mmCIF file of C-alpha atoms and ligand atoms in Angstrom:
data_model
loop_
_atom_site.group_PDB
_atom_site.id
_atom_site.type_symbol
_atom_site.label_atom_id
_atom_site.label_comp_id
_atom_site.label_asym_id
_atom_site.label_seq_id
_atom_site.Cartn_x
_atom_site.Cartn_y
_atom_site.Cartn_z
ATOM 1 C CA MET A 1 0.126 0.050 0.128
ATOM 2 C CA ASP A 2 0.604 3.481 -1.430
ATOM 3 C CA ARG A 3 1.363 6.288 1.728
ATOM 4 C CA ARG A 4 -1.011 6.088 4.369
ATOM 5 C CA LEU A 5 -3.503 8.516 4.376
ATOM 6 C CA ALA A 6 -6.889 9.427 5.972
ATOM 7 C CA LEU A 7 -9.723 11.931 5.609
ATOM 8 C CA VAL A 8 -12.451 12.124 8.548
ATOM 9 C CA ARG A 9 -14.936 14.320 8.699
ATOM 10 C CA ARG A 10 -16.174 15.201 12.373
ATOM 11 C CA PRO A 11 -19.930 13.457 13.093
ATOM 12 C CA SER A 12 -22.141 16.982 13.240
ATOM 13 C CA PRO A 13 -24.441 17.999 16.354
ATOM 14 C CA LEU A 14 -27.357 17.148 13.929
ATOM 15 C CA LEU A 15 -26.183 13.624 13.780
ATOM 16 C CA ALA A 16 -29.678 11.974 15.266
ATOM 17 C CA ASP A 17 -31.094 13.046 12.396
ATOM 18 C CA GLY A 18 -29.589 11.142 9.876
ATOM 19 C CA LEU A 19 -31.596 9.451 7.669
ATOM 20 C CA VAL A 20 -32.691 5.570 7.769
ATOM 21 C CA THR A 21 -34.615 4.174 4.480
ATOM 22 C CA HIS A 22 -33.679 0.254 5.227
ATOM 23 C CA ILE A 23 -34.318 -0.384 8.848
ATOM 24 C CA GLU A 24 -36.063 0.992 11.831
ATOM 25 C CA ARG A 25 -34.929 5.155 13.784
ATOM 26 C CA THR A 26 -33.616 4.139 16.795
ATOM 27 C CA PRO A 27 -32.196 7.293 19.232
ATOM 28 C CA VAL A 28 -28.701 7.634 18.619
ATOM 29 C CA ASP A 29 -27.527 8.963 21.816
ATOM 30 C CA VAL A 30 -25.047 11.915 20.181
ATOM 31 C CA ASP A 31 -22.067 12.273 22.902
ATOM 32 C CA LEU A 32 -21.137 8.588 23.129
ATOM 33 C CA ALA A 33 -21.030 9.133 18.811
ATOM 34 C CA VAL A 34 -18.046 11.405 19.158
ATOM 35 C CA ARG A 35 -16.289 9.005 21.993
ATOM 36 C CA GLN A 36 -17.164 6.131 18.920
ATOM 37 C CA TRP A 37 -16.182 8.704 16.176
ATOM 38 C CA GLN A 38 -12.544 9.303 17.716
ATOM 39 C CA GLY A 39 -12.029 5.596 18.536
ATOM 40 C CA TYR A 40 -12.391 5.353 14.766
ATOM 41 C CA VAL A 41 -9.732 7.407 14.889
ATOM 42 C CA ASP A 42 -7.288 6.411 17.226
ATOM 43 C CA ALA A 43 -7.316 2.885 15.781
ATOM 44 C CA LEU A 44 -6.575 4.723 12.167
ATOM 45 C CA VAL A 45 -3.617 6.702 14.257
ATOM 46 C CA ASP A 46 -1.783 3.236 16.365
ATOM 47 C CA GLN A 47 -2.459 1.459 12.269
ATOM 48 C CA GLY A 48 0.592 3.900 11.086
ATOM 49 C CA TRP A 49 -2.494 5.985 9.290
ATOM 50 C CA GLN A 50 -2.398 10.010 9.548
ATOM 51 C CA VAL A 51 -5.295 11.416 9.419
ATOM 52 C CA ILE A 52 -6.737 14.595 7.973
ATOM 53 C CA GLU A 53 -10.122 16.682 9.313
ATOM 54 C CA ALA A 54 -12.128 17.705 6.190
ATOM 55 C CA PRO A 55 -13.751 21.008 6.915
ATOM 56 C CA PRO A 56 -16.548 20.485 9.159
ATOM 57 C CA ALA A 57 -20.414 20.021 7.938
ATOM 58 C CA ASP A 58 -22.299 20.941 11.232
ATOM 59 C CA ALA A 59 -25.312 21.795 9.368
ATOM 60 C CA CYS A 60 -25.734 18.640 7.841
ATOM 61 C CA PRO A 61 -26.812 15.969 9.729
ATOM 62 C CA ASP A 62 -25.260 12.987 7.862
ATOM 63 C CA GLY A 63 -22.225 14.533 7.617
ATOM 64 C CA VAL A 64 -19.729 12.983 9.388
ATOM 65 C CA PHE A 65 -19.905 9.526 6.939
ATOM 66 C CA ILE A 66 -17.401 11.344 4.430
ATOM 67 C CA GLU A 67 -16.804 8.083 2.538
ATOM 68 C CA ASP A 68 -20.646 9.678 0.845
ATOM 69 C CA PRO A 69 -19.685 12.856 -1.174
ATOM 70 C CA VAL A 70 -16.405 12.185 -2.102
ATOM 71 C CA PHE A 71 -14.256 9.526 -4.331
ATOM 72 C CA VAL A 72 -10.667 9.080 -5.382
ATOM 73 C CA HIS A 73 -9.010 6.833 -7.666
ATOM 74 C CA ARG A 74 -4.826 7.865 -8.502
ATOM 75 C CA ASP A 75 -4.690 11.352 -8.646
ATOM 76 C CA LEU A 76 -8.589 11.386 -9.032
ATOM 77 C CA ALA A 77 -10.829 13.461 -6.556
ATOM 78 C CA VAL A 78 -14.323 13.008 -7.653
ATOM 79 C CA LEU A 79 -17.131 14.672 -5.954
ATOM 80 C CA MET A 80 -20.468 13.227 -5.762
ATOM 81 C CA ARG A 81 -24.172 14.165 -6.535
ATOM 82 C CA SER A 82 -25.827 12.429 -3.393
ATOM 83 C CA GLY A 83 -29.350 10.689 -4.655
ATOM 84 C CA ALA A 84 -30.866 11.806 -1.479
ATOM 85 C CA PRO A 85 -31.296 16.002 -2.052
ATOM 86 C CA GLU A 86 -30.247 16.265 2.023
ATOM 87 C CA ARG A 87 -26.640 15.941 1.153
ATOM 88 C CA ARG A 88 -25.763 17.291 -1.241
ATOM 89 C CA GLY A 89 -24.018 20.478 0.570
ATOM 90 C CA GLU A 90 -20.794 17.594 2.523
ATOM 91 C CA THR A 91 -18.952 18.238 -0.904
ATOM 92 C CA GLU A 92 -18.365 22.043 0.374
ATOM 93 C CA GLY A 93 -14.796 21.906 1.607
ATOM 94 C CA LEU A 94 -13.762 19.007 0.267
ATOM 95 C CA ALA A 95 -12.107 20.060 -3.283
ATOM 96 C CA ASP A 96 -9.735 23.029 -1.108
ATOM 97 C CA VAL A 97 -8.465 19.985 0.846
ATOM 98 C CA LEU A 98 -8.177 17.523 -2.136
ATOM 99 C CA THR A 99 -5.662 19.985 -3.445
ATOM 100 C CA ALA A 100 -4.170 20.302 -1.067
ATOM 101 C CA GLN A 101 -2.895 16.821 -1.212
ATOM 102 C CA GLY A 102 -2.465 16.950 -4.920
ATOM 103 C CA TYR A 103 -5.715 15.432 -6.367
ATOM 104 C CA ARG A 104 -6.983 16.770 -9.392
ATOM 105 C CA ILE A 105 -11.027 18.100 -9.046
ATOM 106 C CA ALA A 106 -13.927 16.305 -10.722
ATOM 107 C CA ALA A 107 -17.451 16.191 -10.416
ATOM 108 C CA ILE A 108 -20.473 13.740 -10.781
ATOM 109 C CA GLU A 109 -23.511 16.793 -12.983
ATOM 110 C CA GLU A 110 -27.172 16.257 -12.653
ATOM 111 C CA PRO A 111 -28.618 13.682 -14.120
ATOM 112 C CA GLY A 112 -26.003 12.412 -12.475
ATOM 113 C CA THR A 113 -26.762 10.667 -8.339
ATOM 114 C CA MET A 114 -23.763 8.723 -6.827
ATOM 115 C CA ASP A 115 -22.915 8.497 -3.282
ATOM 116 C CA GLY A 116 -18.967 6.741 -2.615
ATOM 117 C CA GLY A 117 -20.661 4.071 -0.770
ATOM 118 C CA ASP A 118 -21.788 2.377 -3.720
ATOM 119 C CA ILE A 119 -18.392 2.752 -5.318
ATOM 120 C CA LEU A 120 -16.504 -1.327 -4.375
ATOM 121 C CA THR A 121 -13.575 -1.006 -5.986
ATOM 122 C CA HIS A 122 -10.170 -3.897 -6.111
ATOM 123 C CA GLY A 123 -7.549 -1.922 -8.541
ATOM 124 C CA ASP A 124 -8.418 -1.052 -11.278
ATOM 125 C CA GLN A 125 -12.088 -2.609 -11.126
ATOM 126 C CA VAL A 126 -14.616 -0.604 -10.053
ATOM 127 C CA TRP A 127 -18.240 -1.532 -9.758
ATOM 128 C CA VAL A 128 -20.941 0.933 -8.757
ATOM 129 C CA GLY A 129 -24.398 -0.135 -7.236
ATOM 130 C CA VAL A 130 -27.466 1.254 -8.751
ATOM 131 C CA GLY A 131 -29.805 1.979 -6.933
ATOM 132 C CA GLY A 132 -31.570 4.931 -3.842
ATOM 133 C CA ARG A 133 -28.291 6.957 -3.930
ATOM 134 C CA THR A 134 -26.628 6.111 -7.095
ATOM 135 C CA ASN A 135 -28.831 6.316 -10.944
ATOM 136 C CA GLN A 136 -26.859 5.717 -14.058
ATOM 137 C CA ALA A 137 -26.179 8.388 -15.399
ATOM 138 C CA GLY A 138 -24.299 8.883 -12.421
ATOM 139 C CA VAL A 139 -22.448 4.650 -13.078
ATOM 140 C CA ASP A 140 -21.830 7.093 -17.281
ATOM 141 C CA GLN A 141 -20.698 10.192 -15.505
ATOM 142 C CA LEU A 142 -17.966 7.723 -13.768
ATOM 143 C CA ALA A 143 -16.837 5.445 -16.476
ATOM 144 C CA VAL A 144 -15.533 7.923 -18.440
ATOM 145 C CA LEU A 145 -13.967 9.951 -15.948
ATOM 146 C CA LEU A 146 -12.053 6.223 -14.727
ATOM 147 C CA SER A 147 -12.058 6.090 -17.929
ATOM 148 C CA GLU A 148 -9.125 7.833 -18.619
ATOM 149 C CA LEU A 149 -7.409 6.559 -15.440
ATOM 150 C CA GLY A 150 -7.708 2.515 -16.733
ATOM 151 C CA ALA A 151 -10.493 1.234 -14.659
ATOM 152 C CA THR A 152 -13.222 -0.520 -15.225
ATOM 153 C CA VAL A 153 -16.379 -0.312 -14.245
ATOM 154 C CA THR A 154 -19.606 -2.537 -13.881
ATOM 155 C CA ALA A 155 -23.187 -1.012 -12.883
ATOM 156 C CA VAL A 156 -23.998 -3.350 -9.707
ATOM 157 C CA PRO A 157 -27.583 -3.594 -9.685
ATOM 158 C CA THR A 158 -27.893 -3.016 -5.818
ATOM 159 C CA THR A 159 -31.809 -3.042 -3.972
ATOM 160 C CA LYS A 160 -31.327 -4.736 -0.677
ATOM 161 C CA ALA A 161 -29.291 -2.344 1.362
ATOM 162 C CA LEU A 162 -28.811 1.279 1.262
ATOM 163 C CA HIS A 163 -25.249 1.899 -0.458
ATOM 164 C CA LEU A 164 -23.118 -1.463 -2.986
ATOM 165 C CA LYS A 165 -20.322 -1.661 0.154
ATOM 166 C CA SER A 166 -23.791 -1.929 2.717
ATOM 167 C CA ALA A 167 -23.657 -5.413 0.643
ATOM 168 C CA VAL A 168 -19.980 -6.160 0.313
ATOM 169 C CA THR A 169 -15.955 -5.183 0.185
ATOM 170 C CA ALA A 170 -13.241 -6.440 -1.451
ATOM 171 C CA LEU A 171 -10.516 -8.351 0.996
ATOM 172 C CA PRO A 172 -6.540 -7.311 0.384
ATOM 173 C CA ASP A 173 -6.969 -10.409 -1.863
ATOM 174 C CA GLY A 174 -9.637 -9.285 -4.370
ATOM 175 C CA THR A 175 -12.013 -11.278 -2.949
ATOM 176 C CA VAL A 176 -15.496 -9.613 -2.493
ATOM 177 C CA ILE A 177 -17.301 -10.660 0.596
ATOM 178 C CA GLY A 178 -20.994 -9.845 1.658
ATOM 179 C CA TYR A 179 -23.929 -10.241 3.165
ATOM 180 C CA GLU A 180 -26.547 -13.094 1.464
ATOM 181 C CA PRO A 181 -29.913 -11.949 2.425
ATOM 182 C CA VAL A 182 -29.222 -7.907 0.721
ATOM 183 C CA VAL A 183 -26.567 -8.268 -2.240
ATOM 184 C CA ASP A 184 -29.277 -8.625 -5.314
ATOM 185 C CA ASP A 185 -26.991 -10.868 -7.104
ATOM 186 C CA PRO A 186 -23.939 -12.688 -5.510
ATOM 187 C CA THR A 187 -22.594 -14.359 -8.802
ATOM 188 C CA THR A 188 -20.859 -10.767 -9.609
ATOM 189 C CA TRP A 189 -18.395 -12.012 -8.209
ATOM 190 C CA PRO A 190 -16.739 -15.407 -8.855
ATOM 191 C CA GLY A 191 -15.031 -16.230 -5.546
ATOM 192 C CA PHE A 192 -17.884 -13.932 -3.285
ATOM 193 C CA LEU A 193 -17.898 -15.086 0.066
ATOM 194 C CA ALA A 194 -20.518 -14.737 2.666
ATOM 195 C CA MET A 195 -20.518 -13.680 6.440
ATOM 196 C CA PRO A 196 -22.537 -13.978 8.868
ATOM 197 C CA GLU A 197 -23.338 -10.561 10.108
ATOM 198 C CA GLU A 198 -24.061 -7.533 8.487
ATOM 199 C CA PRO A 199 -21.716 -5.712 9.550
ATOM 200 C CA GLY A 200 -19.051 -8.767 9.500
ATOM 201 C CA ALA A 201 -19.412 -6.850 4.839
ATOM 202 C CA HIS A 202 -17.676 -4.479 5.270
ATOM 203 C CA VAL A 203 -13.844 -3.690 6.290
ATOM 204 C CA VAL A 204 -11.218 -1.187 5.607
ATOM 205 C CA LEU A 205 -8.426 -2.398 3.962
ATOM 206 C CA LEU A 206 -5.270 -0.917 6.362
ATOM 207 C CA GLY A 207 -2.107 -2.759 4.524
ATOM 208 C CA ASP A 208 -0.316 -5.734 5.808
ATOM 209 C CA ASP A 209 -3.738 -8.410 5.119
ATOM 210 C CA ARG A 210 -4.087 -5.144 8.484
ATOM 211 C CA LEU A 211 -8.676 -5.102 8.139
ATOM 212 C CA LEU A 212 -10.429 -2.811 10.386
ATOM 213 C CA MET A 213 -14.517 -4.015 11.718
ATOM 214 C CA SER A 214 -17.422 -3.324 12.961
ATOM 215 C CA ALA A 215 -17.388 -4.779 17.281
ATOM 216 C CA ALA A 216 -20.967 -5.720 16.393
ATOM 217 C CA ALA A 217 -19.034 -8.754 13.731
ATOM 218 C CA PRO A 218 -17.938 -11.481 16.496
ATOM 219 C CA GLU A 219 -18.180 -14.236 14.178
ATOM 220 C CA SER A 220 -16.897 -12.354 10.548
ATOM 221 C CA THR A 221 -13.919 -11.815 12.496
ATOM 222 C CA GLY A 222 -13.686 -15.128 13.495
ATOM 223 C CA LEU A 223 -13.728 -16.118 9.786
ATOM 224 C CA LEU A 224 -11.274 -13.649 8.043
ATOM 225 C CA ALA A 225 -9.207 -14.349 10.812
ATOM 226 C CA ALA A 226 -9.178 -18.136 10.136
ATOM 227 C CA ARG A 227 -8.159 -16.626 7.299
ATOM 228 C CA GLY A 228 -4.454 -15.741 8.015
ATOM 229 C CA LEU A 229 -6.648 -11.696 8.044
ATOM 230 C CA ASP A 230 -5.197 -9.417 10.998
ATOM 231 C CA VAL A 231 -8.861 -7.775 12.027
ATOM 232 C CA VAL A 232 -8.683 -4.692 14.353
ATOM 233 C CA THR A 233 -12.669 -3.891 15.163
ATOM 234 C CA VAL A 234 -14.398 -0.466 16.443
ATOM 235 C CA ASP A 235 -17.441 -0.118 18.202
ATOM 236 C CA ILE A 236 -19.143 2.145 16.016
ATOM 237 C CA SER A 237 -22.980 1.257 16.632
ATOM 238 C CA GLU A 238 -24.451 4.931 17.214
ATOM 239 C CA PHE A 239 -23.007 4.734 13.590
ATOM 240 C CA GLU A 240 -24.626 1.328 13.037
ATOM 241 C CA LYS A 241 -28.135 3.393 13.921
ATOM 242 C CA LEU A 242 -28.108 4.949 11.061
ATOM 243 C CA GLU A 243 -27.667 3.181 8.645
ATOM 244 C CA ALA A 244 -23.634 3.055 8.108
ATOM 245 C CA CYS A 245 -20.714 0.807 8.556
ATOM 246 C CA VAL A 246 -17.300 1.338 8.570
ATOM 247 C CA THR A 247 -16.186 1.803 5.620
ATOM 248 C CA CYS A 248 -18.196 5.091 5.610
ATOM 249 C CA LEU A 249 -16.273 7.444 8.502
ATOM 250 C CA SER A 250 -12.674 7.556 6.118
ATOM 251 C CA VAL A 251 -11.493 7.741 2.854
ATOM 252 C CA ARG A 252 -8.286 6.674 2.204
ATOM 253 C CA LEU A 253 -6.097 9.200 -0.082
ATOM 254 C CA ARG A 254 -3.374 6.373 -1.394
ATOM 255 C CA GLY A 255 -2.102 8.691 -4.630
ATOM 256 C CA PRO A 256 -1.308 10.671 -5.823
ATOM 257 C CA ALA A 257 1.541 11.443 -3.258
HETATM 258 N N1 CIR B 1 -21.376 4.773 2.469
HETATM 259 C C1 CIR B 1 -21.916 4.714 3.381
HETATM 260 O O1 CIR B 1 -21.931 2.909 4.183
HETATM 261 N N2 CIR B 1 -22.388 5.468 4.573
HETATM 262 C C2 CIR B 1 -23.756 5.518 5.544
HETATM 263 C C3 CIR B 1 -24.664 7.108 5.603
HETATM 264 C C4 CIR B 1 -25.714 7.298 5.857
HETATM 265 C C5 CIR B 1 -26.196 7.448 5.968
HETATM 266 N N3 CIR B 1 -27.890 7.685 7.053
HETATM 267 C C6 CIR B 1 -27.475 7.722 4.448
HETATM 268 O O2 CIR B 1 -28.932 7.563 4.447
HETATM 269 O O3 CIR B 1 -27.395 8.469 4.412
#
């Protein structure tokens, strides 16, 4: 893995009003969420990652889910246009932060919509979930932007979960893991590996076969440890009440430096 730099954004005081689509709303303890967010940041730092903060987006309840308003690939940062209009203000301030880190900036434009949580990558293979937040026009725009970088974009129907990466993520060797009840078509990925818990489908790659996962997936964590992976866990219960997962709390900035 190249440089270890991660972008995060601290939780808004309005976090408890974040969107909920596929699960029942339960009360969020914002103070606990702030402590859990700090624990997540500390875990990244403990694993050798430098962390930079995006400007706060206090007026945006879901602003902490920084994975959704921007996607980075090689030296390109693509500002998203969420299918949830409530989330579109979250791109503010990101272009400056990413330009300062050496990225070129592009953007998904109307009529395209896309959330970063719908974008799964392994090397230059990119799968994009088309569903509640991302449409085909958005996929077409991303495909053009990424083709210049040699990446191939494949659209994947995503009807059972908020985002594609709510359903599946990829291990360091490219094996796609997922929680089958919310995966539209597991045969999209040869060698698909089913996980027994929904949060067990979510991994952040920390480098050197090390993964960051939710503490809410002990069986899945055990399965992955048995495959020789080194798993670090964090408690993100308050964010999970808002349909979020470990991936959405950071954006790893591995290029272009
Ligand atoms: N990439 C992600 O998994 N993002 C989670 C976003 C949760 C937020 N409450 C939303 O519904 O947009």
